[in-house]
Amino acid sequence: MSYTINAETRTNIGKGSSRRLRHAGKVPAVIYGPGKEPVSIMFEHKAIVNIQLNDDFYTTDLTIVIDGKEVIVRTKAIQRHAFKQMVEHIDFMFV
């Protein structure tokens, strides 16, 4: 099964800006990998909340559309809220 997530690049990085994003219903994330510059992104929480419950979300390649450009990634780490069903941050790796 393939997943496609629409994302935007983000320029404000840090704890305060990430909190503001989460409060606005968005999820901060980062894409990194060997030989490439890290890319900070954000996407809607509702776009990820259901698909991250599937097991193949963590084992298959995902397509992230960043400002019209497709990037193939794999989920590396995900941080969830302690008791709410919310995703707080996701780390992706370039494939």
Backbone as JSON, one array per atom type, in Angstrom:
{
  "sequence": "MSYTINAETRTNIGKGSSRRLRHAGKVPAVIYGPGKEPVSIMFEHKAIVNIQLNDDFYTTDLTIVIDGKEVIVRTKAIQRHAFKQMVEHIDFMFV",
  "N": [[0.84, -1.16, 0.0], [0.57, 2.22, -0.8], [1.37, 5.44, 0.44], [0.57, 8.86, 0.33], [1.47, 12.04, 1.3], [0.68, 15.38, 1.74], [2.71, 18.16, 2.2], [4.29, 21.08, 3.66], [7.13, 23.23, 3.54], [8.85, 24.41, 6.42], [9.94, 27.35, 8.03], [10.3, 28.45, 10.52], [11.84, 27.23, 13.27], [12.0, 25.34, 16.22], [11.1, 25.02, 19.74], [8.93, 26.69, 20.53], [7.7, 27.47, 18.09], [6.98, 24.97, 17.14], [5.1, 24.2, 19.04], [3.1, 26.09, 18.51], [2.37, 25.24, 15.96], [1.32, 22.67, 16.49], [-0.86, 23.4, 18.06], [-2.38, 24.62, 16.14], [-3.28, 22.48, 14.71], [-1.44, 21.11, 13.16], [1.39, 19.05, 12.24], [4.74, 19.0, 13.12], [7.67, 18.01, 11.33], [10.65, 16.29, 10.2], [12.9, 15.65, 7.54], [15.62, 13.67, 6.85], [18.91, 12.47, 5.97], [21.77, 10.56, 4.8], [24.23, 12.49, 3.19], [22.51, 14.48, 2.31], [20.85, 17.61, 2.83], [19.01, 18.33, 5.81], [15.44, 18.65, 5.87], [12.95, 20.64, 7.08], [9.58, 20.17, 7.72], [5.96, 20.53, 7.62], [2.66, 19.29, 8.21], [-0.87, 18.6, 7.91], [-2.55, 17.4, 10.82], [-4.74, 15.71, 10.62], [-4.21, 14.41, 8.26], [-2.39, 12.47, 8.84], [-3.11, 11.03, 11.11], [-4.78, 8.74, 10.91], [-3.51, 7.03, 9.04], [-1.09, 6.44, 10.22], [-1.64, 4.47, 12.02], [-1.58, 2.05, 10.74], [0.4, -0.87, 10.18], [2.1, -1.07, 7.95], [2.83, 1.52, 7.42], [5.19, 2.06, 8.68], [7.02, 0.41, 7.49], [7.05, 0.56, 4.71], [7.84, 2.5, 1.73], [7.13, 5.95, 1.66], [5.42, 8.65, 0.03], [6.05, 12.0, 0.01], [4.72, 15.05, -0.72], [6.18, 17.97, -1.25], [5.65, 21.21, -1.55], [4.84, 20.81, -4.25], [6.79, 19.05, -5.2], [7.75, 15.7, -5.34], [8.91, 13.5, -2.83], [10.55, 10.61, -1.84], [10.36, 8.76, 1.06], [11.09, 7.14, 4.23], [9.61, 6.14, 7.29], [11.2, 6.95, 10.26], [11.17, 7.61, 13.04], [8.62, 8.24, 15.45], [6.81, 10.47, 17.46], [4.5, 10.49, 20.0], [1.68, 11.9, 21.79], [1.37, 11.65, 25.34], [-1.07, 10.6, 26.46], [-3.2, 11.34, 24.83], [-4.62, 10.8, 21.57], [-2.63, 11.78, 19.65], [-0.25, 12.84, 17.24], [2.96, 14.07, 17.72], [5.47, 14.64, 16.58], [7.41, 13.71, 13.72], [10.04, 11.79, 12.36], [11.54, 11.41, 9.29], [13.36, 9.51, 6.82], [15.39, 10.01, 3.96], [15.09, 7.97, 1.06]],
  "CA": [[0.0, 0.0, 0.0], [1.39, 3.42, -0.84], [0.8, 6.6, 1.1], [1.01, 10.17, -0.15], [1.19, 13.07, 2.28], [0.98, 16.73, 1.29], [3.41, 18.9, 3.25], [4.87, 22.38, 3.36], [8.36, 23.48, 4.27], [8.67, 25.39, 7.5], [11.15, 28.11, 8.27], [10.42, 28.67, 11.96], [12.23, 25.98, 13.91], [12.19, 25.5, 17.66], [10.04, 24.53, 20.6], [7.78, 27.58, 20.5], [7.0, 27.39, 16.81], [6.37, 23.64, 17.05], [3.89, 24.23, 19.87], [2.08, 26.84, 17.78], [1.9, 24.38, 14.86], [0.46, 21.62, 17.06], [-2.09, 24.05, 18.49], [-3.13, 24.93, 14.92], [-3.7, 21.23, 14.06], [-0.41, 20.65, 12.24], [2.43, 18.2, 12.83], [6.08, 19.29, 12.62], [8.43, 16.82, 10.97], [11.93, 16.54, 9.56], [13.39, 14.61, 6.64], [17.08, 13.73, 6.84], [19.56, 11.29, 5.42], [23.19, 10.76, 4.5], [24.57, 13.22, 1.98], [21.51, 15.48, 1.95], [20.51, 18.57, 3.87], [17.72, 18.09, 6.44], [14.33, 19.49, 5.45], [11.89, 20.76, 8.09], [8.28, 20.25, 7.06], [4.76, 20.44, 8.47], [1.48, 18.83, 7.49], [-2.09, 18.54, 8.72], [-2.64, 16.25, 11.71], [-5.76, 14.79, 10.13], [-3.66, 13.66, 7.14], [-1.49, 11.42, 9.32], [-3.59, 10.35, 12.31], [-5.32, 7.41, 10.62], [-2.59, 6.15, 8.31], [0.02, 6.0, 11.08], [-2.07, 3.3, 12.78], [-1.3, 0.85, 9.95], [1.76, -1.37, 10.35], [2.94, -0.85, 6.78], [3.28, 2.91, 7.42], [6.55, 2.08, 9.21], [7.91, -0.49, 6.76], [7.06, 0.83, 3.27], [8.24, 3.84, 1.31], [6.05, 6.93, 1.6], [5.64, 9.79, -0.85], [5.68, 13.27, 0.6], [4.71, 16.11, -1.72], [6.6, 19.21, -0.6], [5.55, 22.34, -2.47], [4.73, 20.31, -5.61], [7.88, 18.13, -5.53], [7.59, 14.43, -4.63], [10.09, 12.98, -2.16], [10.33, 9.26, -1.31], [10.95, 8.67, 2.4], [10.67, 6.04, 5.1], [9.42, 6.61, 8.66], [12.29, 6.55, 11.15], [10.72, 7.7, 14.43], [7.38, 9.0, 15.63], [6.58, 10.84, 18.85], [3.07, 10.67, 20.27], [1.29, 12.47, 23.06], [1.37, 10.63, 26.38], [-2.36, 9.91, 26.64], [-4.13, 11.68, 23.75], [-4.27, 10.13, 20.32], [-2.06, 12.83, 18.82], [1.14, 12.71, 16.81], [3.62, 15.32, 18.03], [6.6, 14.89, 15.68], [7.82, 12.52, 12.96], [11.31, 11.82, 11.65], [11.58, 10.61, 8.07], [14.66, 9.4, 6.18], [15.4, 9.89, 2.5], [15.35, 6.6, 0.57]],
  "C": [[0.9, 1.24, 0.0], [0.63, 4.58, -0.21], [1.4, 7.85, 0.51], [0.54, 11.22, 0.84], [1.58, 14.42, 1.69], [1.58, 17.51, 2.44], [3.89, 20.25, 2.73], [6.18, 22.49, 4.1], [8.08, 24.5, 5.36], [10.01, 26.06, 7.77], [11.37, 28.38, 9.75], [10.68, 27.34, 12.64], [12.44, 26.26, 15.4], [10.97, 25.03, 18.43], [8.78, 25.38, 20.51], [7.0, 27.49, 19.21], [6.35, 26.03, 16.63], [5.1, 23.56, 17.88], [2.76, 24.97, 19.17], [1.52, 26.02, 16.62], [0.94, 23.32, 15.4], [-0.88, 22.2, 17.5], [-2.98, 24.38, 17.3], [-3.55, 23.67, 14.16], [-2.71, 20.7, 13.04], [0.62, 19.83, 12.98], [3.78, 18.63, 12.26], [6.82, 17.99, 12.34], [9.75, 17.24, 10.34], [12.27, 15.35, 8.67], [14.9, 14.76, 6.59], [17.63, 12.45, 6.24], [21.0, 11.59, 5.07], [23.38, 11.48, 3.16], [23.57, 14.26, 1.54], [21.25, 16.39, 3.14], [19.16, 18.2, 4.5], [16.67, 19.1, 5.99], [13.28, 19.47, 6.55], [10.57, 20.98, 7.37], [7.17, 20.27, 8.1], [3.62, 19.98, 7.59], [0.31, 18.76, 8.46], [-2.11, 17.27, 9.57], [-3.64, 15.23, 11.18], [-5.26, 13.97, 8.94], [-2.85, 12.46, 7.62], [-2.09, 10.56, 10.42], [-4.12, 8.95, 12.02], [-4.32, 6.5, 9.94], [-1.42, 5.69, 9.18], [-0.37, 4.83, 11.97], [-1.82, 2.0, 12.05], [0.15, 0.44, 10.11], [2.65, -1.06, 9.16], [3.35, 0.61, 6.62], [4.75, 2.99, 7.84], [7.52, 1.24, 8.39], [7.97, -0.22, 5.26], [7.52, 2.26, 3.0], [7.01, 4.72, 1.2], [6.42, 8.02, 0.61], [5.16, 11.04, -0.14], [5.8, 14.33, -0.5], [4.99, 17.43, -1.01], [6.6, 20.31, -1.65], [5.56, 21.89, -3.93], [5.8, 19.32, -6.03], [7.72, 16.86, -4.69], [8.93, 13.94, -4.09], [9.73, 11.62, -1.58], [11.09, 9.14, 0.01], [10.49, 7.39, 3.09], [10.59, 6.58, 6.53], [10.54, 6.06, 9.54], [11.84, 6.54, 12.61], [9.46, 8.55, 14.48], [7.2, 9.26, 17.13], [5.1, 11.16, 19.02], [2.86, 11.33, 21.61], [1.15, 11.34, 24.08], [0.04, 9.9, 26.52], [-3.4, 10.28, 25.6], [-3.7, 10.94, 22.49], [-3.8, 11.19, 19.33], [-0.62, 12.51, 18.47], [1.81, 14.06, 17.04], [4.77, 15.64, 17.09], [6.94, 13.59, 14.97], [9.17, 12.79, 12.31], [11.21, 10.89, 10.45], [13.01, 10.56, 7.57], [14.48, 9.33, 4.68], [15.72, 8.45, 2.12], [16.39, 6.67, -0.52]]
}
